[in-house]
Amino acid sequence: DLLDRLGASDLPDGQQSWYGRHVAKAYRAQHGGDAVRVWAQHRTTGKWIHVFVYAPTDPALTAGLRSYKATRHLADRAAYTEAA
């Protein structure tokens, strides 16, 4: 997961959820529809939830970082990680 690779896996669940919403919005704008949805077990509650799945290099991931205030500071780090 991109947030893990950037060392931001400690973001509260609520902020991770909002980041996901920003990524989904960026993906829809770029591709004209939703990403693939799969069932996954929530990491803290254990409940099964629907989540969108993106390619590790999908531009929507970094677009979501830039558009969400709580993760905006990670966008430069993401660009560096992709280049490395």
N, C-alpha and C. Protein backbone atom coordinates (compact mmCIF):
# COMPACT_ATOMS: atom_id res chain seq x y z
N ASP A 1 0.85 -1.18 0.00
CA ASP A 1 0.00 0.00 0.00
C ASP A 1 0.89 1.24 0.00
N LEU A 2 0.46 2.24 -0.73
CA LEU A 2 1.27 3.45 -0.90
C LEU A 2 1.57 4.13 0.43
N LEU A 3 0.60 4.22 1.31
CA LEU A 3 0.84 4.88 2.59
C LEU A 3 1.90 4.14 3.40
N ASP A 4 1.92 2.81 3.34
CA ASP A 4 2.97 2.04 4.02
C ASP A 4 4.34 2.35 3.43
N ARG A 5 4.42 2.40 2.11
CA ARG A 5 5.70 2.67 1.45
C ARG A 5 6.23 4.06 1.79
N LEU A 6 5.32 4.98 2.07
CA LEU A 6 5.73 6.35 2.41
C LEU A 6 5.92 6.56 3.91
N GLY A 7 5.73 5.50 4.69
CA GLY A 7 5.88 5.61 6.13
C GLY A 7 4.72 6.32 6.80
N ALA A 8 3.55 6.29 6.17
CA ALA A 8 2.39 7.01 6.70
C ALA A 8 1.27 6.06 7.11
N SER A 9 1.62 4.82 7.42
CA SER A 9 0.59 3.86 7.81
C SER A 9 0.01 4.17 9.19
N ASP A 10 0.60 5.14 9.90
CA ASP A 10 0.09 5.52 11.21
C ASP A 10 -1.03 6.57 11.13
N LEU A 11 -1.44 6.95 9.92
CA LEU A 11 -2.58 7.87 9.80
C LEU A 11 -3.81 7.22 10.41
N PRO A 12 -4.62 7.98 11.14
CA PRO A 12 -5.85 7.41 11.70
C PRO A 12 -6.75 6.86 10.59
N ASP A 13 -7.55 5.85 10.93
CA ASP A 13 -8.44 5.24 9.95
C ASP A 13 -9.30 6.26 9.23
N GLY A 14 -9.81 7.24 9.95
CA GLY A 14 -10.65 8.25 9.34
C GLY A 14 -9.93 9.03 8.25
N GLN A 15 -8.66 9.35 8.47
CA GLN A 15 -7.89 10.06 7.46
C GLN A 15 -7.56 9.15 6.29
N GLN A 16 -7.28 7.87 6.56
CA GLN A 16 -7.03 6.94 5.46
C GLN A 16 -8.28 6.79 4.61
N SER A 17 -9.44 6.78 5.24
CA SER A 17 -10.69 6.68 4.52
C SER A 17 -10.90 7.90 3.61
N TRP A 18 -10.63 9.09 4.13
CA TRP A 18 -10.77 10.29 3.31
C TRP A 18 -9.75 10.30 2.19
N TYR A 19 -8.54 9.84 2.45
CA TYR A 19 -7.54 9.73 1.37
C TYR A 19 -8.08 8.81 0.27
N GLY A 20 -8.68 7.70 0.65
CA GLY A 20 -9.26 6.77 -0.32
C GLY A 20 -10.35 7.43 -1.16
N ARG A 21 -11.14 8.27 -0.55
CA ARG A 21 -12.19 8.99 -1.30
C ARG A 21 -11.57 9.93 -2.34
N HIS A 22 -10.47 10.58 -1.96
CA HIS A 22 -9.79 11.47 -2.90
C HIS A 22 -9.18 10.68 -4.05
N VAL A 23 -8.63 9.52 -3.75
CA VAL A 23 -8.06 8.67 -4.80
C VAL A 23 -9.16 8.20 -5.75
N ALA A 24 -10.29 7.76 -5.20
CA ALA A 24 -11.40 7.30 -6.02
C ALA A 24 -11.89 8.41 -6.95
N LYS A 25 -11.98 9.63 -6.43
CA LYS A 25 -12.42 10.76 -7.24
C LYS A 25 -11.43 11.04 -8.37
N ALA A 26 -10.12 10.99 -8.06
CA ALA A 26 -9.10 11.21 -9.09
C ALA A 26 -9.14 10.10 -10.14
N TYR A 27 -9.36 8.85 -9.70
CA TYR A 27 -9.43 7.72 -10.63
C TYR A 27 -10.61 7.90 -11.58
N ARG A 28 -11.77 8.27 -11.03
CA ARG A 28 -12.96 8.48 -11.87
C ARG A 28 -12.72 9.58 -12.90
N ALA A 29 -12.04 10.64 -12.49
CA ALA A 29 -11.76 11.75 -13.41
C ALA A 29 -10.82 11.30 -14.53
N GLN A 30 -9.86 10.44 -14.22
CA GLN A 30 -8.88 10.00 -15.21
C GLN A 30 -9.41 8.90 -16.12
N HIS A 31 -10.22 8.00 -15.57
CA HIS A 31 -10.64 6.81 -16.32
C HIS A 31 -12.11 6.78 -16.69
N GLY A 32 -12.89 7.69 -16.17
CA GLY A 32 -14.30 7.74 -16.52
C GLY A 32 -15.18 6.72 -15.82
N GLY A 33 -14.67 6.06 -14.80
CA GLY A 33 -15.46 5.09 -14.05
C GLY A 33 -14.71 4.65 -12.80
N ASP A 34 -15.33 3.75 -12.05
CA ASP A 34 -14.72 3.28 -10.81
C ASP A 34 -13.67 2.20 -11.07
N ALA A 35 -12.75 2.08 -10.13
CA ALA A 35 -11.77 1.00 -10.15
C ALA A 35 -12.46 -0.31 -9.76
N VAL A 36 -11.76 -1.41 -9.88
CA VAL A 36 -12.28 -2.71 -9.48
C VAL A 36 -12.49 -2.71 -7.97
N ARG A 37 -13.60 -3.30 -7.52
CA ARG A 37 -13.88 -3.42 -6.08
C ARG A 37 -13.72 -4.87 -5.66
N VAL A 38 -13.14 -5.06 -4.50
CA VAL A 38 -12.98 -6.40 -3.94
C VAL A 38 -13.36 -6.37 -2.46
N TRP A 39 -13.59 -7.55 -1.91
CA TRP A 39 -13.82 -7.66 -0.47
C TRP A 39 -12.47 -7.78 0.23
N ALA A 40 -12.33 -7.09 1.34
CA ALA A 40 -11.11 -7.17 2.15
C ALA A 40 -11.51 -7.07 3.62
N GLN A 41 -10.69 -7.69 4.45
CA GLN A 41 -10.97 -7.63 5.88
C GLN A 41 -10.34 -6.36 6.45
N HIS A 42 -11.15 -5.57 7.15
CA HIS A 42 -10.67 -4.31 7.73
C HIS A 42 -9.54 -4.61 8.70
N ARG A 43 -8.48 -3.80 8.65
CA ARG A 43 -7.27 -4.11 9.43
C ARG A 43 -7.45 -3.98 10.93
N THR A 44 -8.42 -3.18 11.41
CA THR A 44 -8.58 -3.04 12.85
C THR A 44 -9.86 -3.67 13.38
N THR A 45 -10.95 -3.60 12.61
CA THR A 45 -12.22 -4.13 13.11
C THR A 45 -12.44 -5.59 12.74
N GLY A 46 -11.76 -6.05 11.69
CA GLY A 46 -11.94 -7.43 11.24
C GLY A 46 -13.17 -7.64 10.38
N LYS A 47 -13.99 -6.60 10.21
CA LYS A 47 -15.19 -6.73 9.37
C LYS A 47 -14.79 -6.78 7.89
N TRP A 48 -15.60 -7.48 7.10
CA TRP A 48 -15.37 -7.53 5.66
C TRP A 48 -16.00 -6.31 5.02
N ILE A 49 -15.21 -5.60 4.20
CA ILE A 49 -15.66 -4.37 3.56
C ILE A 49 -15.28 -4.39 2.08
N HIS A 50 -15.99 -3.60 1.27
CA HIS A 50 -15.62 -3.41 -0.13
C HIS A 50 -14.54 -2.34 -0.20
N VAL A 51 -13.51 -2.59 -1.00
CA VAL A 51 -12.46 -1.60 -1.22
C VAL A 51 -12.14 -1.54 -2.72
N PHE A 52 -11.70 -0.40 -3.17
CA PHE A 52 -11.24 -0.26 -4.55
C PHE A 52 -9.79 -0.72 -4.63
N VAL A 53 -9.41 -1.28 -5.78
CA VAL A 53 -8.05 -1.77 -5.99
C VAL A 53 -7.43 -0.98 -7.14
N TYR A 54 -6.20 -0.51 -6.93
CA TYR A 54 -5.49 0.29 -7.93
C TYR A 54 -4.14 -0.34 -8.21
N ALA A 55 -3.62 -0.12 -9.41
CA ALA A 55 -2.25 -0.55 -9.73
C ALA A 55 -1.29 0.26 -8.86
N PRO A 56 -0.17 -0.33 -8.46
CA PRO A 56 0.77 0.39 -7.58
C PRO A 56 1.28 1.71 -8.16
N THR A 57 1.28 1.82 -9.47
CA THR A 57 1.79 3.05 -10.10
C THR A 57 0.68 3.93 -10.66
N ASP A 58 -0.55 3.67 -10.30
CA ASP A 58 -1.67 4.46 -10.83
C ASP A 58 -1.53 5.92 -10.41
N PRO A 59 -1.59 6.84 -11.35
CA PRO A 59 -1.46 8.27 -11.03
C PRO A 59 -2.52 8.78 -10.05
N ALA A 60 -3.64 8.10 -9.95
CA ALA A 60 -4.69 8.53 -9.02
C ALA A 60 -4.21 8.47 -7.57
N LEU A 61 -3.28 7.58 -7.27
CA LEU A 61 -2.77 7.47 -5.90
C LEU A 61 -2.04 8.75 -5.48
N THR A 62 -1.18 9.25 -6.35
CA THR A 62 -0.46 10.49 -6.00
C THR A 62 -1.37 11.71 -6.15
N ALA A 63 -2.32 11.66 -7.08
CA ALA A 63 -3.28 12.76 -7.20
C ALA A 63 -4.10 12.87 -5.92
N GLY A 64 -4.46 11.73 -5.34
CA GLY A 64 -5.18 11.73 -4.07
C GLY A 64 -4.35 12.31 -2.94
N LEU A 65 -3.05 12.00 -2.94
CA LEU A 65 -2.16 12.58 -1.93
C LEU A 65 -2.15 14.10 -2.02
N ARG A 66 -2.05 14.61 -3.25
CA ARG A 66 -1.98 16.06 -3.45
C ARG A 66 -3.28 16.77 -3.12
N SER A 67 -4.42 16.13 -3.37
CA SER A 67 -5.69 16.83 -3.20
C SER A 67 -6.23 16.80 -1.77
N TYR A 68 -5.73 15.88 -0.94
CA TYR A 68 -6.22 15.78 0.44
C TYR A 68 -5.24 16.48 1.38
N LYS A 69 -5.74 17.44 2.12
CA LYS A 69 -4.89 18.28 2.97
C LYS A 69 -4.03 17.48 3.95
N ALA A 70 -4.59 16.42 4.54
CA ALA A 70 -3.86 15.65 5.56
C ALA A 70 -2.71 14.83 4.97
N THR A 71 -2.71 14.60 3.65
CA THR A 71 -1.64 13.80 3.03
C THR A 71 -0.83 14.61 2.02
N ARG A 72 -1.16 15.86 1.85
CA ARG A 72 -0.48 16.69 0.84
C ARG A 72 1.03 16.71 1.04
N HIS A 73 1.48 16.71 2.29
CA HIS A 73 2.92 16.75 2.57
C HIS A 73 3.64 15.48 2.10
N LEU A 74 2.91 14.41 1.82
CA LEU A 74 3.51 13.16 1.36
C LEU A 74 3.69 13.11 -0.15
N ALA A 75 3.10 14.04 -0.89
CA ALA A 75 3.14 14.00 -2.35
C ALA A 75 4.57 14.09 -2.89
N ASP A 76 5.40 14.94 -2.31
CA ASP A 76 6.79 15.05 -2.76
C ASP A 76 7.55 13.76 -2.47
N ARG A 77 7.29 13.17 -1.33
CA ARG A 77 7.94 11.91 -0.98
C ARG A 77 7.51 10.81 -1.95
N ALA A 78 6.25 10.83 -2.38
CA ALA A 78 5.75 9.83 -3.33
C ALA A 78 6.45 9.97 -4.67
N ALA A 79 6.64 11.19 -5.13
CA ALA A 79 7.33 11.41 -6.41
C ALA A 79 8.75 10.89 -6.33
N TYR A 80 9.41 11.10 -5.20
CA TYR A 80 10.78 10.60 -5.02
C TYR A 80 10.79 9.07 -4.99
N THR A 81 9.83 8.46 -4.31
CA THR A 81 9.76 7.00 -4.21
C THR A 81 9.54 6.38 -5.57
N GLU A 82 8.69 6.98 -6.40
CA GLU A 82 8.43 6.44 -7.74
C GLU A 82 9.65 6.55 -8.62
N ALA A 83 10.44 7.60 -8.45
CA ALA A 83 11.63 7.78 -9.28
C ALA A 83 12.75 6.83 -8.88
N ALA A 84 12.76 6.42 -7.63
CA ALA A 84 13.86 5.57 -7.13
C ALA A 84 13.75 4.15 -7.58
